[in-house]
């Protein structure tokens, strides 16, 4: 029988003992690059381990409805996508109102649109500025027809009434030299 030399006598490391292994204690590295690497590893995680998304993908079972190329995952046209986004975000009314403002010549005709243009939409009222009092009166007589056409073509715009304005007449109620009282009637008489 041969006697094996004692490891403590020879200076060699003892053979590994089977059982749970403890993680090695990391000493602070002396090199700055190593410190940066270890900090990134601590902050962003170990690059060899699976990411959170990777673990989530593994957790999804094969029969789940979230599979690519499954039912309901067919590609859609850009018009359908934009329509669903505008509906979801509540942009239908502002988009319809801007389309109405652009389509004013098609709604009232070339002659009337040449002498009037829409100015604003406030609280369901479309305000239209006219070139003269005569054109404003003409459009006021056609108010029912114009309103019906707008409601039929642009229901999402939410237009309930149309207001036609004549050209602005001078006013003496505002300004640096206005005074409360009877106003300009005093000066003409």
Tab-separated table of C-alpha atoms in Angstrom:
chain	number	residue	atom	x	y	z
A	1	UNK	CA	0.000	0.000	0.000
A	2	UNK	CA	1.262	3.314	-0.931
A	3	UNK	CA	0.791	6.165	1.307
A	4	UNK	CA	-0.522	9.229	-0.452
A	5	UNK	CA	1.201	12.386	0.554
A	6	UNK	CA	-0.807	14.700	2.730
A	7	UNK	CA	-1.983	17.738	0.686
A	8	UNK	CA	-1.179	20.082	3.560
A	9	UNK	CA	2.397	18.912	3.492
A	10	UNK	CA	2.907	19.350	-0.243
A	11	UNK	CA	1.246	22.769	-0.486
A	12	UNK	CA	-1.326	21.618	-3.059
A	13	UNK	CA	-4.995	22.548	-2.779
A	14	UNK	CA	-7.279	19.940	-1.243
A	15	UNK	CA	-9.607	18.075	-3.631
A	16	UNK	CA	-13.052	19.707	-4.121
A	17	UNK	CA	-15.689	18.624	-1.641
A	18	UNK	CA	-19.003	17.662	-3.262
A	19	UNK	CA	-21.996	19.747	-2.173
A	20	UNK	CA	-23.491	23.203	-2.700
A	21	UNK	CA	-21.057	25.695	-4.063
A	22	UNK	CA	-21.021	29.246	-2.775
A	23	UNK	CA	-20.715	32.055	-5.327
A	24	UNK	CA	-17.220	33.439	-5.515
A	25	UNK	CA	-16.694	36.677	-3.639
A	26	UNK	CA	-15.919	39.461	-6.076
A	27	UNK	CA	-13.173	41.739	-4.951
A	28	UNK	CA	-13.230	45.305	-6.171
A	29	UNK	CA	-11.281	45.312	-9.435
A	30	UNK	CA	-8.313	47.537	-9.733
A	31	UNK	CA	-8.884	48.281	-13.424
A	32	UNK	CA	-11.416	51.002	-14.321
A	33	UNK	CA	-12.700	49.047	-17.328
A	34	UNK	CA	-13.508	46.100	-15.076
A	35	UNK	CA	-15.330	48.381	-12.625
A	36	UNK	CA	-17.424	49.855	-15.468
A	37	UNK	CA	-18.226	46.394	-16.811
A	38	UNK	CA	-19.294	45.123	-13.395
A	39	UNK	CA	-21.447	48.220	-12.827
A	40	UNK	CA	-23.186	47.735	-16.188
A	41	UNK	CA	-23.678	44.090	-15.344
A	42	UNK	CA	-25.227	45.034	-11.992
A	43	UNK	CA	-27.490	47.714	-13.511
A	44	UNK	CA	-28.524	46.020	-16.753
A	45	UNK	CA	-28.248	42.389	-15.703
A	46	UNK	CA	-26.147	39.500	-16.835
A	47	UNK	CA	-25.950	39.378	-20.651
A	48	UNK	CA	-25.885	35.577	-20.600
A	49	UNK	CA	-29.182	35.279	-18.733
A	50	UNK	CA	-32.556	35.512	-20.466
A	51	UNK	CA	-34.266	38.877	-20.616
A	52	UNK	CA	-37.634	39.633	-19.101
A	53	UNK	CA	-39.242	39.419	-22.544
A	54	UNK	CA	-37.524	36.113	-23.152
A	55	UNK	CA	-38.947	34.676	-19.937
A	56	UNK	CA	-42.386	36.044	-20.852
A	57	UNK	CA	-42.249	34.470	-24.327
A	58	UNK	CA	-41.385	31.134	-22.787
A	59	UNK	CA	-44.312	31.439	-20.390
A	60	UNK	CA	-46.813	31.947	-23.248
A	61	UNK	CA	-48.317	28.636	-24.196
A	62	UNK	CA	-48.616	27.528	-27.793
A	63	UNK	CA	-52.432	27.605	-27.887
A	64	UNK	CA	-52.731	31.221	-26.729
A	65	UNK	CA	-54.472	33.827	-28.937
A	66	UNK	CA	-51.312	35.936	-29.053
A	67	UNK	CA	-49.571	33.765	-31.611
A	68	UNK	CA	-48.209	35.396	-34.744
A	69	UNK	CA	-50.139	34.442	-37.882
A	70	UNK	CA	-53.074	33.378	-35.688
A	71	UNK	CA	-56.703	34.322	-36.082
A	72	UNK	CA	-57.264	38.072	-35.972
A	73	UNK	CA	-53.667	38.894	-36.849
A	74	UNK	CA	-54.174	39.481	-40.569
A	75	UNK	CA	-52.562	42.621	-41.984
A	76	UNK	CA	-54.862	45.602	-42.443
A	77	UNK	CA	-54.753	48.482	-44.887
A	78	UNK	CA	-53.460	51.880	-43.827
A	79	UNK	CA	-56.916	53.447	-44.270
A	80	UNK	CA	-58.415	50.978	-41.774
A	81	UNK	CA	-55.587	51.571	-39.308
A	82	UNK	CA	-55.927	55.377	-39.532
A	83	UNK	CA	-59.716	55.179	-39.192
A	84	UNK	CA	-59.429	53.067	-36.041
A	85	UNK	CA	-56.747	55.359	-34.564
A	86	UNK	CA	-58.778	58.526	-35.219
A	87	UNK	CA	-61.865	56.924	-33.683
A	88	UNK	CA	-59.923	55.673	-30.665
A	89	UNK	CA	-58.239	59.031	-30.052
A	90	UNK	CA	-61.438	61.064	-30.587
A	91	UNK	CA	-60.159	62.923	-33.650
A	92	UNK	CA	-63.226	62.287	-35.842
A	93	UNK	CA	-64.912	65.596	-35.105
A	94	UNK	CA	-61.875	67.875	-35.686
A	95	UNK	CA	-60.987	65.999	-38.876
A	96	UNK	CA	-64.553	66.228	-40.176
A	97	UNK	CA	-64.626	69.939	-39.354
A	98	UNK	CA	-61.413	70.586	-41.279
A	99	UNK	CA	-62.744	68.578	-44.241
A	100	UNK	CA	-65.919	70.684	-44.138
A	101	UNK	CA	-63.899	73.911	-44.215
A	102	UNK	CA	-61.922	72.655	-47.227
A	103	UNK	CA	-65.027	71.419	-49.063
A	104	UNK	CA	-66.987	74.682	-48.731
A	105	UNK	CA	-66.932	75.364	-52.522
A	106	UNK	CA	-68.367	71.909	-53.237
A	107	UNK	CA	-71.124	72.427	-50.648
A	108	UNK	CA	-72.486	75.790	-51.816
A	109	UNK	CA	-71.237	76.041	-55.374
A	110	UNK	CA	-68.584	78.129	-57.071
A	111	UNK	CA	-70.534	81.389	-57.222
A	112	UNK	CA	-71.522	81.462	-53.537
A	113	UNK	CA	-68.123	80.224	-52.389
A	114	UNK	CA	-66.474	82.994	-54.387
A	115	UNK	CA	-68.217	85.549	-52.157
A	116	UNK	CA	-68.092	83.698	-48.817
A	117	UNK	CA	-65.654	81.616	-46.819
A	118	UNK	CA	-65.959	79.711	-43.538
A	119	UNK	CA	-64.175	81.383	-40.641
A	120	UNK	CA	-64.625	79.164	-37.593
A	121	UNK	CA	-66.617	76.441	-35.893
A	122	UNK	CA	-67.545	77.115	-32.258
A	123	UNK	CA	-69.925	74.989	-30.171
A	124	UNK	CA	-71.588	73.435	-33.215
A	125	UNK	CA	-72.022	76.752	-35.063
A	126	UNK	CA	-70.284	77.288	-38.399
A	127	UNK	CA	-69.472	80.975	-38.928
A	128	UNK	CA	-69.212	82.135	-42.549
A	129	UNK	CA	-67.860	85.579	-43.561
A	130	UNK	CA	-69.486	87.096	-46.671
A	131	UNK	CA	-68.198	89.791	-49.045
A	132	UNK	CA	-71.292	91.980	-48.810
A	133	UNK	CA	-74.604	92.273	-47.013
A	134	UNK	CA	-76.416	91.062	-50.144
A	135	UNK	CA	-74.423	87.796	-50.231
A	136	UNK	CA	-74.974	87.305	-46.489
A	137	UNK	CA	-78.737	87.782	-46.997
A	138	UNK	CA	-78.743	85.338	-49.916
A	139	UNK	CA	-76.991	82.693	-47.820
A	140	UNK	CA	-79.310	83.340	-44.860
A	141	UNK	CA	-82.253	82.532	-47.140
A	142	UNK	CA	-80.488	79.261	-48.058
A	143	UNK	CA	-79.536	78.439	-44.430
A	144	UNK	CA	-81.828	75.372	-44.166
A	145	UNK	CA	-80.515	73.845	-47.390
A	146	UNK	CA	-76.870	74.528	-46.475
A	147	UNK	CA	-77.290	73.100	-42.956
A	148	UNK	CA	-79.017	69.954	-44.283
A	149	UNK	CA	-76.236	69.375	-46.827
A	150	UNK	CA	-73.548	69.778	-44.140
A	151	UNK	CA	-75.295	67.382	-41.729
A	152	UNK	CA	-75.726	64.756	-44.469
A	153	UNK	CA	-72.142	64.905	-45.788
A	154	UNK	CA	-70.265	65.569	-42.525
A	155	UNK	CA	-72.267	64.136	-39.603
A	156	UNK	CA	-69.135	63.778	-37.417
A	157	UNK	CA	-68.480	67.543	-37.635
A	158	UNK	CA	-71.325	68.224	-35.188
A	159	UNK	CA	-72.633	71.317	-37.004
A	160	UNK	CA	-76.040	72.347	-35.646
A	161	UNK	CA	-76.404	75.834	-37.123
A	162	UNK	CA	-74.757	78.177	-39.609
A	163	UNK	CA	-74.172	81.888	-39.002
A	164	UNK	CA	-73.547	84.251	-41.921
A	165	UNK	CA	-71.705	87.510	-41.221
A	166	UNK	CA	-71.796	90.625	-43.367
A	167	UNK	CA	-68.667	92.754	-43.761
A	168	UNK	CA	-67.622	94.530	-40.606
A	169	UNK	CA	-69.055	98.036	-40.254
A	170	UNK	CA	-67.096	100.576	-38.264
A	171	UNK	CA	-67.911	100.703	-34.595
A	172	UNK	CA	-67.409	103.539	-32.165
A	173	UNK	CA	-67.898	101.471	-29.019
A	174	UNK	CA	-64.226	100.569	-28.576
A	175	UNK	CA	-61.038	102.507	-28.770
A	176	UNK	CA	-58.966	105.074	-26.904
A	177	UNK	CA	-61.486	107.919	-27.339
A	178	UNK	CA	-64.735	106.121	-26.620
A	179	UNK	CA	-66.949	107.260	-23.799
A	180	UNK	CA	-69.982	105.601	-22.336
A	181	UNK	CA	-73.250	107.196	-23.270
A	182	UNK	CA	-75.260	107.808	-26.416
A	183	UNK	CA	-72.206	107.601	-28.635
A	184	UNK	CA	-72.035	108.706	-32.273
A	185	UNK	CA	-75.680	109.860	-32.457
A	186	UNK	CA	-74.601	113.025	-30.655
A	187	UNK	CA	-72.164	114.000	-33.387
A	188	UNK	CA	-74.557	113.760	-36.343
A	189	UNK	CA	-77.334	115.917	-35.193
